[in-house]
Every structure is written in C-alpha cells, then in structure tokens.
Tab-separated table of C-alpha atoms and ligand atoms in Angstrom:
chain	number	residue	atom	x	y	z
Y	169	MET	CA	119.426	71.729	184.447
Y	170	ILE	CA	117.047	69.703	182.354
Y	171	THR	CA	114.214	71.656	181.001
Y	172	LEU	CA	110.705	70.260	180.452
Y	173	SER	CA	111.123	70.315	176.745
Y	174	LYS	CA	114.597	68.594	176.801
Y	175	THR	CA	113.082	66.024	179.247
Y	176	ARG	CA	110.302	65.380	176.819
Y	177	THR	CA	112.781	65.106	173.849
Y	178	LEU	CA	114.952	62.622	175.822
Y	179	ALA	CA	111.986	60.622	176.853
Y	180	ALA	CA	110.676	60.662	173.260
Y	181	LEU	CA	114.109	59.518	171.958
Y	182	PHE	CA	114.214	56.695	174.424
Y	183	LEU	CA	110.867	55.572	173.695
Y	184	LEU	CA	111.579	55.569	169.972
Y	185	THR	CA	114.812	53.921	170.467
Y	186	ALA	CA	113.909	51.475	173.087
Y	187	ALA	CA	110.695	50.640	171.451
Y	188	SER	CA	112.544	50.295	168.133
Y	189	ALA	CA	115.193	48.207	169.910
Y	190	CYS	CA	112.558	46.147	171.717
Y	191	GLY	CA	109.828	45.993	169.076
Y	192	GLY	CA	112.028	45.737	165.898
Y	193	ALA	CA	110.619	48.865	164.203
Y	194	GLU	CA	113.784	49.883	162.550
Y	195	SER	CA	114.316	52.800	160.175
Y	196	ALA	CA	114.177	51.894	156.594
Y	197	GLU	CA	117.810	52.373	156.424
Y	198	GLY	CA	118.509	49.873	159.065
Y	199	ASP	CA	120.489	52.310	161.182
Y	200	THR	CA	121.942	51.153	164.440
Y	201	VAL	CA	119.851	52.186	167.461
Y	202	PRO	CA	122.495	54.354	169.190
Y	203	ALA	CA	122.697	56.429	165.994
Y	204	HIS	CA	118.958	57.109	166.270
Y	205	ALA	CA	119.637	58.585	169.663
Y	206	HIS	CA	121.534	61.339	167.977
Y	207	GLY	CA	118.526	62.462	166.104
Y	208	HIS	CA	118.491	60.485	162.918
Y	209	PRO	CA	115.146	61.203	161.421
Y	210	GLY	CA	114.869	57.623	160.155
Y	211	ALA	CA	114.093	56.443	163.619
Y	212	HIS	CA	111.043	58.679	163.873
Y	213	GLU	CA	109.841	57.639	160.448
Y	214	GLY	CA	110.399	54.033	161.116
Y	215	ALA	CA	108.741	53.862	164.516
Y	216	GLU	CA	105.880	56.471	163.962
Y	217	HIS	CA	104.885	55.479	160.488
Y	218	GLY	CA	105.290	51.759	160.928
Y	219	GLY	CA	108.409	51.205	159.041
Y	220	HIS	CA	109.450	47.662	159.223
Y	221	GLY	CA	112.760	47.710	157.440
Y	222	GLY	CA	115.958	46.948	159.166
Y	223	HIS	CA	117.029	43.652	160.711
Y	224	GLY	CA	115.710	41.044	162.952
Y	225	ALA	CA	113.203	38.289	162.850
Y	226	HIS	CA	109.817	39.755	163.387
Y	227	GLY	CA	107.216	37.201	164.084
Y	228	GLY	CA	104.307	39.351	165.276
Y	229	HIS	CA	103.021	38.313	168.632
Y	230	GLY	CA	104.192	34.746	168.373
Y	231	GLY	CA	107.750	35.361	167.529
Y	232	ALA	CA	110.839	36.989	169.060
Y	233	HIS	CA	112.321	40.280	167.996
Y	234	GLU	CA	115.956	40.222	167.505
Y	235	HIS	CA	118.015	43.275	167.655
Y	236	ASP	CA	121.662	44.239	167.973
Y	237	PHE	CA	122.405	45.378	171.556
Y	238	SER	CA	126.244	45.147	171.271
Y	239	ASP	CA	126.670	48.949	171.561
Y	240	ALA	CA	126.252	48.958	175.336
Y	241	GLU	CA	127.793	52.528	175.754
Y	242	GLY	CA	125.473	53.868	173.089
Y	243	PHE	CA	122.350	52.289	174.740
Y	244	ALA	CA	123.498	53.495	178.205
Y	245	GLU	CA	122.995	57.137	176.953
Y	246	LEU	CA	119.393	56.239	176.424
Y	247	PHE	CA	118.556	53.603	179.041
Y	248	ASP	CA	120.341	55.440	181.834
Y	249	ASP	CA	119.415	59.069	180.923
Y	250	PRO	CA	118.199	60.600	184.317
Y	251	SER	CA	114.908	61.795	182.596
Y	252	ARG	CA	113.876	58.143	182.241
Y	253	ASP	CA	113.066	58.130	185.922
Y	254	GLU	CA	110.062	60.470	185.320
Y	255	TRP	CA	108.102	57.882	183.417
Y	256	GLN	CA	109.807	54.648	184.396
Y	257	GLN	CA	109.171	55.330	188.113
Y	258	PRO	CA	111.716	52.870	189.416
Y	259	ALA	CA	110.746	53.330	192.963
Y	260	LEU	CA	107.189	52.355	192.062
Y	261	VAL	CA	108.496	49.186	190.114
Y	262	ILE	CA	110.567	48.279	193.106
Y	263	GLU	CA	107.520	48.690	195.323
Y	264	LYS	CA	105.559	46.341	193.035
Y	265	LEU	CA	108.269	43.696	193.435
Y	266	GLU	CA	107.637	43.576	197.199
Y	267	LEU	CA	111.305	42.843	197.829
Y	268	ALA	CA	112.590	42.270	201.301
Y	269	GLU	CA	115.962	42.220	202.737
Y	270	GLY	CA	117.895	38.953	201.887
Y	271	MET	CA	115.770	38.137	198.810
Y	272	ILE	CA	117.352	36.979	195.511
Y	273	VAL	CA	116.072	38.875	192.653
Y	274	ALA	CA	116.912	38.367	188.845
Y	275	ASP	CA	116.540	41.144	186.201
Y	276	ILE	CA	116.195	39.312	182.839
Y	277	GLY	CA	117.312	41.456	179.771
Y	278	ALA	CA	118.843	43.807	182.236
Y	279	GLY	CA	120.609	45.730	179.562
Y	280	THR	CA	122.967	48.382	180.863
Y	281	GLY	CA	121.692	47.699	184.484
Y	282	TYR	CA	119.218	50.689	185.004
Y	283	PHE	CA	117.451	48.706	187.692
Y	284	LEU	CA	120.514	47.217	189.476
Y	285	PRO	CA	121.065	49.943	191.962
Y	286	HIS	CA	117.415	50.092	192.957
Y	287	LEU	CA	117.217	46.280	193.297
Y	288	SER	CA	120.507	46.161	195.132
Y	289	ARG	CA	119.242	48.671	197.733
Y	290	ALA	CA	115.997	46.880	198.172
Y	291	VAL	CA	117.452	43.421	199.064
Y	292	GLY	CA	120.291	44.716	201.144
Y	293	ASP	CA	123.673	43.162	202.055
Y	294	GLU	CA	122.109	39.683	202.756
Y	295	GLY	CA	120.380	39.609	199.377
Y	296	HIS	CA	121.563	39.191	195.880
Y	297	VAL	CA	120.830	40.791	192.428
Y	298	LEU	CA	121.439	38.889	189.137
Y	299	GLY	CA	121.605	41.011	186.060
Y	300	LEU	CA	121.026	38.617	183.202
Y	301	ASP	CA	121.508	39.396	179.422
Y	302	VAL	CA	122.201	37.612	176.289
Y	303	GLU	CA	124.480	40.380	175.002
Y	304	PRO	CA	128.044	39.974	176.151
Y	305	ASN	CA	128.724	43.698	176.012
Y	306	MET	CA	125.730	44.428	178.132
Y	307	VAL	CA	126.994	41.950	180.750
Y	308	ARG	CA	130.424	43.524	180.552
Y	309	TYR	CA	128.944	46.963	180.910
Y	310	MET	CA	126.842	45.813	183.967
Y	311	THR	CA	129.909	44.201	185.543
Y	312	GLU	CA	131.782	47.525	185.219
Y	313	ARG	CA	128.845	49.418	186.642
Y	314	ILE	CA	128.523	47.022	189.530
Y	315	GLY	CA	132.152	47.597	190.479
Y	316	ARG	CA	131.903	51.423	189.865
Y	317	ASP	CA	128.827	51.778	191.957
Y	318	GLY	CA	129.942	49.360	194.689
Y	319	LEU	CA	127.019	47.026	194.348
Y	320	THR	CA	128.542	44.282	196.380
Y	321	ASN	CA	125.396	42.095	196.356
Y	322	ALA	CA	125.027	42.160	192.471
Y	323	GLU	CA	126.532	40.279	189.625
Y	324	ALA	CA	125.989	40.199	185.884
Y	325	ARG	CA	125.747	37.027	183.883
Y	326	GLU	CA	125.465	36.185	180.232
Y	327	VAL	CA	122.443	33.812	179.619
Y	328	PRO	CA	121.305	31.875	176.505
Y	329	THR	CA	118.416	33.298	174.604
Y	330	THR	CA	116.156	30.377	175.388
Y	331	GLU	CA	116.550	30.157	179.195
Y	332	PRO	CA	117.319	32.263	182.157
Y	333	GLY	CA	119.946	29.828	183.336
Y	334	LEU	CA	118.655	29.821	186.961
Y	335	GLU	CA	118.698	26.781	189.180
Y	336	ALA	CA	115.425	25.348	190.260
Y	337	ALA	CA	113.698	27.248	193.138
Y	338	SER	CA	116.583	29.645	193.351
Y	339	VAL	CA	115.090	33.134	193.129
Y	340	ASP	CA	112.258	35.097	194.949
Y	341	ARG	CA	111.458	37.565	192.287
Y	342	ILE	CA	112.119	38.132	188.405
Y	343	LEU	CA	111.977	41.427	186.783
Y	344	ILE	CA	111.616	41.685	183.043
Y	345	VAL	CA	111.351	45.333	181.474
Y	346	ASN	CA	110.973	45.948	177.736
Y	347	THR	CA	112.303	42.598	176.979
Y	348	TRP	CA	109.561	39.916	177.046
Y	349	HIS	CA	109.011	40.175	173.293
Y	350	HIS	CA	112.589	39.490	172.561
Y	351	ILE	CA	112.099	36.052	173.867
Y	352	SER	CA	111.172	33.256	171.554
Y	353	ASP	CA	108.798	30.447	172.573
Y	354	ARG	CA	107.641	32.561	175.576
Y	355	GLU	CA	105.431	29.880	176.939
Y	356	ALA	CA	108.373	27.461	177.222
Y	357	TYR	CA	110.451	30.346	178.677
Y	358	ALA	CA	107.767	31.114	181.255
Y	359	ALA	CA	107.851	27.458	182.367
Y	360	LYS	CA	111.488	27.885	183.049
Y	361	LEU	CA	110.816	30.986	185.079
Y	362	MET	CA	108.302	28.959	187.127
Y	363	GLU	CA	110.832	26.376	187.826
Y	364	ALA	CA	113.401	28.972	188.876
Y	365	LEU	CA	111.016	30.711	191.301
Y	366	ARG	CA	110.890	29.788	194.946
Y	367	PRO	CA	107.248	29.092	196.364
Y	368	GLY	CA	105.724	32.447	196.783
Y	369	GLY	CA	107.756	34.030	194.156
Y	370	PHE	CA	106.594	36.056	191.239
Y	371	VAL	CA	107.755	37.526	187.946
Y	372	LEU	CA	106.968	41.099	186.904
Y	373	VAL	CA	106.771	41.964	183.245
Y	374	VAL	CA	106.794	45.636	182.457
Y	375	ASP	CA	106.343	46.815	178.851
Y	376	PHE	CA	105.119	49.640	176.696
Y	377	THR	CA	101.231	50.019	176.330
Y	378	GLN	CA	99.527	49.821	172.973
Y	379	ASP	CA	98.669	53.502	173.066
Y	380	ALA	CA	102.078	54.750	174.366
Y	381	PRO	CA	102.709	58.021	172.302
Y	382	HIS	CA	105.800	56.648	170.743
Y	383	GLY	CA	107.050	53.151	170.143
Y	384	PRO	CA	106.991	50.329	167.538
Y	385	PRO	CA	104.067	49.737	165.321
Y	386	PRO	CA	101.084	48.323	167.204
Y	387	ALA	CA	101.708	44.937	165.536
Y	388	MET	CA	105.129	44.760	167.101
Y	389	ARG	CA	103.853	45.409	170.710
Y	390	LEU	CA	102.660	42.719	172.925
Y	391	PRO	CA	99.315	43.459	174.554
Y	392	PRO	CA	99.310	42.761	178.294
Y	393	GLU	CA	96.520	40.006	177.743
Y	394	THR	CA	99.097	38.118	175.458
Y	395	VAL	CA	101.815	38.379	178.252
Y	396	ALA	CA	99.232	37.216	180.852
Y	397	GLN	CA	98.073	34.310	178.624
Y	398	GLU	CA	101.699	33.168	178.137
Y	399	LEU	CA	102.464	33.241	181.864
Y	400	GLU	CA	99.240	31.491	182.642
Y	401	ALA	CA	100.003	28.628	180.069
Y	402	ALA	CA	102.942	27.990	182.383
Y	403	GLY	CA	100.899	27.865	185.426
Y	404	PHE	CA	101.267	31.401	186.652
Y	405	THR	CA	98.402	33.279	188.332
Y	406	THR	CA	98.442	36.798	186.705
Y	407	THR	CA	97.242	40.182	187.694
Y	408	THR	CA	97.555	43.088	185.118
Y	409	GLU	CA	97.895	46.744	185.839
Y	410	THR	CA	97.525	49.125	183.047
Y	411	ASP	CA	97.332	52.365	184.741
Y	412	ALA	CA	99.997	52.254	187.414
Y	413	LEU	CA	102.651	53.570	184.969
Y	414	SER	CA	102.069	56.269	182.491
Y	415	ILE	CA	103.154	54.404	179.380
Y	416	GLN	CA	103.837	50.872	180.314
Y	417	TYR	CA	101.608	48.112	181.657
Y	418	VAL	CA	102.723	45.716	184.494
Y	419	VAL	CA	101.845	41.916	184.470
Y	420	ARG	CA	102.485	40.076	187.593
Y	421	GLY	CA	102.772	36.295	187.340
Y	422	ALA	CA	102.760	34.527	190.702
Y	423	ARG	CA	103.820	30.979	191.441
Y	424	PRO	CA	100.738	29.473	192.995
G	542	SAM	C1	115.419	47.159	175.441
G	542	SAM	S1	116.610	46.384	176.388
G	542	SAM	C2	115.845	46.572	178.021
G	542	SAM	C3	117.033	46.722	179.028
G	542	SAM	C4	116.518	46.951	180.515
G	542	SAM	N1	115.582	45.949	180.892
G	542	SAM	C5	115.955	48.271	180.663
G	542	SAM	O1	114.822	48.449	180.807
G	542	SAM	O2	116.733	49.297	180.709
G	542	SAM	C6	116.442	44.618	176.093
G	542	SAM	C7	117.581	43.802	176.530
G	542	SAM	O3	117.105	42.449	176.640
G	542	SAM	C8	118.224	41.614	176.196
G	542	SAM	N2	117.683	40.418	175.768
G	542	SAM	C9	117.028	40.162	174.502
G	542	SAM	N3	116.643	38.802	174.395
G	542	SAM	C10	117.004	38.211	175.662
G	542	SAM	C11	116.797	36.982	176.145
G	542	SAM	N4	116.199	36.031	175.457
G	542	SAM	N5	117.292	36.615	177.391
G	542	SAM	C12	117.790	37.746	178.232
G	542	SAM	N6	118.070	38.907	177.702
G	542	SAM	C13	117.593	39.232	176.442
G	542	SAM	C14	118.908	42.451	175.108
G	542	SAM	O4	120.271	42.164	175.092
G	542	SAM	C15	118.857	43.893	175.799
G	542	SAM	O5	119.924	44.191	176.655
C-alpha cells in the first residue's frame, strides 16, 4: 500500500527529476537523472535553489533544453510510478484530447510510453497510436511495452529532433507532455505539426506551471503564454487552461 507520505515523496521526486530532465536544472555535480530518483540531494539543491550546472544547451525561453534520456529503465521508475496518476490525471488528459474510435494520435516525446495504454484504449482497434521520441532507448522501451501490454494498435518510432516525421494531414491529435521546451525552433516545429494534422485536428501541450511546488528554476519553464504564441505563429487557434490540472497547464492548438 502506498501511504500519502510515500505518494508525496514519489510525486516530488518525479517533479524534481522530470522537471530537471525537462527543464535542464541539473545538480551542480551533473548527476544522471535516474540517480536523482534514488534520493541524491544534489537534485533537490539544483532544482529548488536554481542550480544550473550540469549538461545541456539551455537557451531560456527561446532555446531547447537538451538532456540525456538514454536510461529508459531508470526513467520508467519515475515516469510510470503509479502515484503519478494522482496529479497527472491521465483520464482527464485523454478527455481533453476528445479522441474517438478510429482516430490516429501521436504522442511526441512519449518517453517510456506512460500515455500509450490510455491513448490505445481511447482510439480502439480501428485507431492508431504513434509513440514518437528522439531517444532510441525510449523507442526500444516503448516497443517492448507495446508488446508486453498487447497494444496492437500502437507503435513506437524514433524521430529527428527538428520534426515529428509525420506525413501531411495524417493525424487527428497530437499530445506533447513535458517535452515542448526540449524542442528547438519551436515555431518551425509547430508549423510541421500544423502540416501533420488533419482538418479539425489539434495539438495538446501539457507542461508544468510556473508555480508548481517543484521543478526547474522559473527561467527554465515555459509560460503557457509562450507556448500559445509559438503555436499561434504557426497558424493555430489556441485555448489555455491553467487550472484543469493541479501542477500543469494545458494549451490546445487547433488547426483552423
Ligand atoms: C520528460 S520526458 C516526457 C516523457 C513523456 N511525455 C511523459 O510525460 O512521461 C521528455 C521526452 O521527450 C523526448 N524528446 C526530447 N526532445 C524531443 C524532440 N525534439 N522530439 C521528440 N521527442 C523529444 C525525450 O527523449 C524524452 O523521452
């Protein structure tokens, strides 16, 4: 049984780690992220006190935040910890995607595939789920997960950092969770998302709020307004929700 305090600890560790991973706030020692998951204090200092040591190219709001996601098994302990469901609320995220049977949905920066079972169920046997990631080990991990869980309508694909590798007008929905700030030249990337979406389709960007209790230093977080502007620059019509999830905002970009 997971106690409330253990749940909070796990959630905090995920936040520190995921935020660190996603926001580039590393411990001064530059430890690997999965090591942080095992309670290395450097993670807390780095994330909570604004440490910017470690690796990656950190370009503030304009640049991408590079991070080593090669330890898929290590990240799986965090990204797929059952306690994540409490604040991530995957059912609510799926509801916001307004998926229907037979739709094609892409999860960009899908990582270990936390959302894949939820997406798979929502689009049914006639639908298709694409778990896309730049990290080969994440793609391998997702492929194994898809086989293990019998997600016959899902597949994992490795994609370049600069584009989702989707054919024009080929998907109904795109989900991007805690990943948008990893993408460089996001306006150009958004234009590629627009191309990939079918008429009536939309992208959902979910990321940590500025005032989330844990996470990277504020300068490393993208405000929802920035995400919306970047999507609008590519022609999307946006709507932003800051109170739907407890510690993340949701920006929806619809293809007009
Ligand atoms: C913090 S993880 C989020 C994983 C997953 N979305 C989740 O919420 O559990 C960020 C993921 O984005 C991937 N990533 C980073 N840059 C990317 C890009 N340009 N295109 C696709 N995936 C990218 C990383 O390899 C990593 O797996």
